[in-house]
Amino acid sequence: LRLRLLGGVSVDPSSRAEAPSAFAPFRHRAFAVLWTATLVANIGTWMRDVGLGWMMAELSPSATMVAAVQAAAALPVLLLALPAGALADVLDRRRLLLGTQLFLLALSVALTLLALAGLLAPWLLLAAALLGGVGTALSAPAWQAIVPLLVPRPVLRPAVALNSMGVNVARAIGPALGGVVLAAVGAWAVFALDAVSFLAILAALLWWGMPV
């Protein structure tokens, strides 16, 4: 069956490609596994940021110091965007991601131990926020660059959209969950859960053995 348009051109409806579903990328196991693990890790990161701000509020009465924690976390993302993109182009992206996630895991483990020992100080909180921002800044371009390796081209656009959605979901869940854990247990538990969340992403990256 053909449809004749005003210009006299015949169009066969069966020849038109059907647009992929918004959730079509989840049919590809590598994307589904890494997307889920990334969501868990991002939730942990937002929980850590809440814990750092909370601890700074307890250790320093200055509102400026609390704001400085957020600034220290965001500054590397602004300053390292271009260098991080260049690294993602020249280095093995999977190894780069493994390295940054191991670095962030070590940071969260150190925060957990320091919080349990009562050794956290304002300058340590600022340093932790800055280092966490560096890890995030270095890994973000690599995450974006591997998406075309996880899904075929026809579903690349919804895959990119799902990545953005995952970031927003983590931003909504992480601070709320972090506040609950802070009130119920303490800052050390927030940092410990953040460390556990990085185990999920490391396991997913090790499972995904494709060279990039």
mmCIF file of C-alpha atoms in Angstrom:
data_model
loop_
_atom_site.group_PDB
_atom_site.id
_atom_site.type_symbol
_atom_site.label_atom_id
_atom_site.label_comp_id
_atom_site.label_asym_id
_atom_site.label_seq_id
_atom_site.Cartn_x
_atom_site.Cartn_y
_atom_site.Cartn_z
ATOM 1 C CA LEU A 1 0.000 0.000 0.000
ATOM 2 C CA ARG A 2 1.396 3.359 -1.045
ATOM 3 C CA LEU A 3 0.339 6.833 0.052
ATOM 4 C CA ARG A 4 0.364 9.634 -2.540
ATOM 5 C CA LEU A 5 1.397 12.985 -1.121
ATOM 6 C CA LEU A 6 0.445 16.432 -2.439
ATOM 7 C CA GLY A 7 3.587 16.655 -4.519
ATOM 8 C CA GLY A 8 2.781 13.438 -6.325
ATOM 9 C CA VAL A 9 5.479 11.431 -4.554
ATOM 10 C CA SER A 10 4.515 7.944 -3.440
ATOM 11 C CA VAL A 11 5.631 6.789 -0.030
ATOM 12 C CA ASP A 12 5.580 3.208 1.181
ATOM 13 C CA PRO A 13 4.825 3.246 4.948
ATOM 14 C CA SER A 14 6.584 -0.088 5.383
ATOM 15 C CA SER A 15 9.854 1.494 4.186
ATOM 16 C CA ARG A 16 9.974 3.954 7.045
ATOM 17 C CA ALA A 17 12.151 2.820 9.938
ATOM 18 C CA GLU A 18 10.320 2.595 13.210
ATOM 19 C CA ALA A 19 11.762 4.867 15.892
ATOM 20 C CA PRO A 20 13.434 2.888 18.705
ATOM 21 C CA SER A 21 11.833 2.814 22.130
ATOM 22 C CA ALA A 22 13.260 5.090 24.799
ATOM 23 C CA PHE A 23 14.199 1.974 26.773
ATOM 24 C CA ALA A 24 15.542 -0.028 23.806
ATOM 25 C CA PRO A 25 19.192 0.311 24.992
ATOM 26 C CA PHE A 26 18.358 -1.850 28.020
ATOM 27 C CA ARG A 27 17.963 -4.797 25.653
ATOM 28 C CA HIS A 28 21.748 -4.745 25.293
ATOM 29 C CA ARG A 29 23.261 -6.402 28.332
ATOM 30 C CA ALA A 30 26.510 -4.419 28.455
ATOM 31 C CA PHE A 31 24.632 -1.121 28.481
ATOM 32 C CA ALA A 32 22.116 -2.337 31.076
ATOM 33 C CA VAL A 33 24.837 -3.603 33.426
ATOM 34 C CA LEU A 34 27.050 -0.524 33.175
ATOM 35 C CA TRP A 35 24.102 1.889 33.352
ATOM 36 C CA THR A 36 22.836 0.245 36.543
ATOM 37 C CA ALA A 37 26.283 0.147 38.132
ATOM 38 C CA THR A 38 26.889 3.785 37.205
ATOM 39 C CA LEU A 39 23.561 4.777 38.753
ATOM 40 C CA VAL A 40 24.543 3.060 42.009
ATOM 41 C CA ALA A 41 27.972 4.736 41.992
ATOM 42 C CA ASN A 42 26.472 8.168 41.288
ATOM 43 C CA ILE A 43 24.022 7.746 44.159
ATOM 44 C CA GLY A 44 26.990 6.927 46.392
ATOM 45 C CA THR A 45 28.836 10.026 45.187
ATOM 46 C CA TRP A 46 25.912 12.296 46.062
ATOM 47 C CA MET A 47 25.696 10.614 49.461
ATOM 48 C CA ARG A 48 29.391 11.313 50.025
ATOM 49 C CA ASP A 49 28.942 14.974 49.131
ATOM 50 C CA VAL A 50 26.105 15.245 51.655
ATOM 51 C CA GLY A 51 28.298 13.597 54.282
ATOM 52 C CA LEU A 52 31.161 16.020 53.607
ATOM 53 C CA GLY A 53 28.864 19.025 53.935
ATOM 54 C CA TRP A 54 27.324 17.650 57.111
ATOM 55 C CA MET A 55 30.705 16.998 58.711
ATOM 56 C CA MET A 56 31.939 20.462 57.778
ATOM 57 C CA ALA A 57 28.845 21.994 59.407
ATOM 58 C CA GLU A 58 29.645 20.039 62.585
ATOM 59 C CA LEU A 59 33.361 20.881 62.627
ATOM 60 C CA SER A 60 33.192 24.522 61.549
ATOM 61 C CA PRO A 61 30.537 27.102 62.456
ATOM 62 C CA SER A 62 31.314 29.097 59.306
ATOM 63 C CA ALA A 63 28.746 28.945 56.511
ATOM 64 C CA THR A 64 31.562 29.866 54.140
ATOM 65 C CA MET A 65 33.380 26.628 54.926
ATOM 66 C CA VAL A 66 30.252 24.582 54.197
ATOM 67 C CA ALA A 67 29.885 26.351 50.857
ATOM 68 C CA ALA A 68 33.581 25.789 50.188
ATOM 69 C CA VAL A 69 32.994 22.025 50.256
ATOM 70 C CA GLN A 70 30.557 22.290 47.347
ATOM 71 C CA ALA A 71 32.866 24.668 45.513
ATOM 72 C CA ALA A 72 35.830 22.318 45.962
ATOM 73 C CA ALA A 73 33.810 19.433 44.517
ATOM 74 C CA ALA A 74 32.622 21.431 41.498
ATOM 75 C CA LEU A 75 35.841 23.288 40.648
ATOM 76 C CA PRO A 76 37.753 20.342 39.106
ATOM 77 C CA VAL A 77 34.808 19.565 36.819
ATOM 78 C CA LEU A 78 35.053 23.097 35.408
ATOM 79 C CA LEU A 79 38.843 23.224 35.153
ATOM 80 C CA LEU A 80 39.540 19.694 33.933
ATOM 81 C CA ALA A 81 36.790 19.275 31.343
ATOM 82 C CA LEU A 82 39.073 19.782 28.328
ATOM 83 C CA PRO A 83 42.120 17.867 29.656
ATOM 84 C CA ALA A 84 39.855 14.991 30.727
ATOM 85 C CA GLY A 85 38.338 14.841 27.232
ATOM 86 C CA ALA A 86 41.821 14.686 25.728
ATOM 87 C CA LEU A 87 42.786 11.844 28.072
ATOM 88 C CA ALA A 88 39.660 9.925 27.083
ATOM 89 C CA ASP A 89 40.738 10.240 23.446
ATOM 90 C CA VAL A 90 44.325 9.051 23.848
ATOM 91 C CA LEU A 91 44.094 6.479 26.662
ATOM 92 C CA ASP A 92 42.382 3.129 26.942
ATOM 93 C CA ARG A 93 38.989 4.277 28.209
ATOM 94 C CA ARG A 94 38.189 1.133 30.152
ATOM 95 C CA ARG A 95 41.507 1.319 32.000
ATOM 96 C CA LEU A 96 41.023 5.025 32.599
ATOM 97 C CA LEU A 97 37.626 4.324 34.140
ATOM 98 C CA LEU A 98 39.011 1.496 36.256
ATOM 99 C CA GLY A 99 41.783 3.773 37.503
ATOM 100 C CA THR A 100 39.491 6.671 38.414
ATOM 101 C CA GLN A 101 36.976 4.412 40.143
ATOM 102 C CA LEU A 102 39.729 2.725 42.167
ATOM 103 C CA PHE A 103 40.964 6.178 43.166
ATOM 104 C CA LEU A 104 37.474 7.217 44.277
ATOM 105 C CA LEU A 105 37.034 3.927 46.141
ATOM 106 C CA ALA A 106 40.281 4.539 48.041
ATOM 107 C CA LEU A 107 39.110 8.070 48.878
ATOM 108 C CA SER A 108 35.825 6.798 50.326
ATOM 109 C CA VAL A 109 37.573 4.076 52.332
ATOM 110 C CA ALA A 110 39.950 6.682 53.785
ATOM 111 C CA LEU A 111 37.026 8.942 54.703
ATOM 112 C CA THR A 112 35.273 6.024 56.398
ATOM 113 C CA LEU A 113 38.307 5.168 58.523
ATOM 114 C CA LEU A 114 38.996 8.797 59.423
ATOM 115 C CA ALA A 115 35.357 9.355 60.409
ATOM 116 C CA LEU A 116 35.345 6.239 62.593
ATOM 117 C CA ALA A 117 38.575 7.369 64.271
ATOM 118 C CA GLY A 118 37.273 10.913 64.780
ATOM 119 C CA LEU A 119 40.208 12.366 62.843
ATOM 120 C CA LEU A 120 38.344 14.364 60.215
ATOM 121 C CA ALA A 121 39.250 18.050 60.119
ATOM 122 C CA PRO A 122 37.958 20.905 57.945
ATOM 123 C CA TRP A 123 41.037 20.897 55.708
ATOM 124 C CA LEU A 124 40.673 17.144 55.199
ATOM 125 C CA LEU A 125 37.042 17.575 54.172
ATOM 126 C CA LEU A 126 37.998 20.243 51.642
ATOM 127 C CA ALA A 127 40.792 18.056 50.285
ATOM 128 C CA ALA A 128 38.412 15.088 49.996
ATOM 129 C CA ALA A 129 35.834 17.179 48.141
ATOM 130 C CA LEU A 130 38.518 18.437 45.756
ATOM 131 C CA LEU A 131 39.919 14.955 45.105
ATOM 132 C CA GLY A 132 36.427 13.577 44.581
ATOM 133 C CA GLY A 133 35.783 16.307 42.028
ATOM 134 C CA VAL A 134 39.029 15.443 40.226
ATOM 135 C CA GLY A 135 38.014 11.784 39.978
ATOM 136 C CA THR A 136 34.589 12.709 38.655
ATOM 137 C CA ALA A 137 36.018 15.182 36.139
ATOM 138 C CA LEU A 138 38.530 12.668 34.764
ATOM 139 C CA SER A 139 35.979 9.887 34.363
ATOM 140 C CA ALA A 140 33.005 11.788 32.902
ATOM 141 C CA PRO A 141 34.257 12.098 29.284
ATOM 142 C CA ALA A 142 35.287 8.443 29.210
ATOM 143 C CA TRP A 143 31.792 7.377 30.315
ATOM 144 C CA GLN A 144 30.271 9.382 27.473
ATOM 145 C CA ALA A 145 32.768 8.023 24.961
ATOM 146 C CA ILE A 146 32.039 4.341 25.630
ATOM 147 C CA VAL A 147 28.287 4.596 25.028
ATOM 148 C CA PRO A 148 28.649 3.959 21.244
ATOM 149 C CA LEU A 149 30.511 0.753 22.127
ATOM 150 C CA LEU A 150 27.635 -0.521 24.255
ATOM 151 C CA VAL A 151 24.720 -0.120 21.837
ATOM 152 C CA PRO A 152 24.243 -0.131 18.047
ATOM 153 C CA ARG A 153 23.864 3.166 16.224
ATOM 154 C CA PRO A 154 20.037 3.045 15.855
ATOM 155 C CA VAL A 155 19.589 3.181 19.640
ATOM 156 C CA LEU A 156 22.483 5.518 20.411
ATOM 157 C CA ARG A 157 20.259 8.573 20.912
ATOM 158 C CA PRO A 158 17.999 6.936 23.543
ATOM 159 C CA ALA A 159 21.126 5.503 25.208
ATOM 160 C CA VAL A 160 22.568 9.004 25.621
ATOM 161 C CA ALA A 161 19.204 10.204 26.941
ATOM 162 C CA LEU A 162 19.108 7.349 29.464
ATOM 163 C CA ASN A 163 22.584 8.301 30.669
ATOM 164 C CA SER A 164 21.375 11.826 31.366
ATOM 165 C CA MET A 165 18.286 10.472 33.086
ATOM 166 C CA GLY A 166 20.460 8.255 35.293
ATOM 167 C CA VAL A 167 22.462 11.270 36.448
ATOM 168 C CA ASN A 168 19.268 13.117 37.371
ATOM 169 C CA VAL A 169 17.840 10.087 39.182
ATOM 170 C CA ALA A 170 21.042 9.763 41.222
ATOM 171 C CA ARG A 171 20.949 13.482 42.004
ATOM 172 C CA ALA A 172 17.421 13.050 43.368
ATOM 173 C CA ILE A 173 18.000 9.851 45.366
ATOM 174 C CA GLY A 174 21.560 10.336 46.651
ATOM 175 C CA PRO A 175 21.128 13.395 48.906
ATOM 176 C CA ALA A 176 17.863 12.080 50.373
ATOM 177 C CA LEU A 177 19.334 8.655 51.101
ATOM 178 C CA GLY A 178 22.499 10.238 52.460
ATOM 179 C CA GLY A 179 20.465 12.368 54.867
ATOM 180 C CA VAL A 180 18.597 9.313 56.142
ATOM 181 C CA VAL A 181 21.821 7.374 56.731
ATOM 182 C CA LEU A 182 23.455 10.369 58.409
ATOM 183 C CA ALA A 183 20.569 10.765 60.836
ATOM 184 C CA ALA A 184 20.268 7.048 61.555
ATOM 185 C CA VAL A 185 23.924 5.940 61.733
ATOM 186 C CA GLY A 186 26.450 8.690 61.059
ATOM 187 C CA ALA A 187 28.806 10.121 58.461
ATOM 188 C CA TRP A 188 31.085 7.084 58.503
ATOM 189 C CA ALA A 189 28.220 4.927 57.202
ATOM 190 C CA VAL A 190 27.613 7.352 54.326
ATOM 191 C CA PHE A 191 31.257 7.142 53.292
ATOM 192 C CA ALA A 192 31.236 3.362 53.677
ATOM 193 C CA LEU A 193 28.169 3.011 51.441
ATOM 194 C CA ASP A 194 29.859 5.231 48.876
ATOM 195 C CA ALA A 195 32.845 2.877 48.912
ATOM 196 C CA VAL A 196 30.554 -0.117 48.393
ATOM 197 C CA SER A 197 28.898 1.637 45.450
ATOM 198 C CA PHE A 198 32.259 1.835 43.690
ATOM 199 C CA LEU A 199 32.651 -1.913 44.047
ATOM 200 C CA ALA A 200 29.563 -2.248 41.845
ATOM 201 C CA ILE A 201 30.994 -0.127 39.047
ATOM 202 C CA LEU A 202 34.404 -1.792 39.279
ATOM 203 C CA ALA A 203 32.782 -5.213 39.010
ATOM 204 C CA ALA A 204 30.796 -4.068 35.968
ATOM 205 C CA LEU A 205 33.892 -2.678 34.245
ATOM 206 C CA LEU A 206 35.858 -5.869 34.923
ATOM 207 C CA TRP A 207 32.944 -7.910 33.559
ATOM 208 C CA TRP A 208 32.878 -5.764 30.440
ATOM 209 C CA GLY A 209 36.179 -6.908 29.020
ATOM 210 C CA MET A 210 35.854 -5.298 25.614
ATOM 211 C CA PRO A 211 38.977 -3.309 24.678
ATOM 212 C CA VAL A 212 38.200 0.340 24.062
#
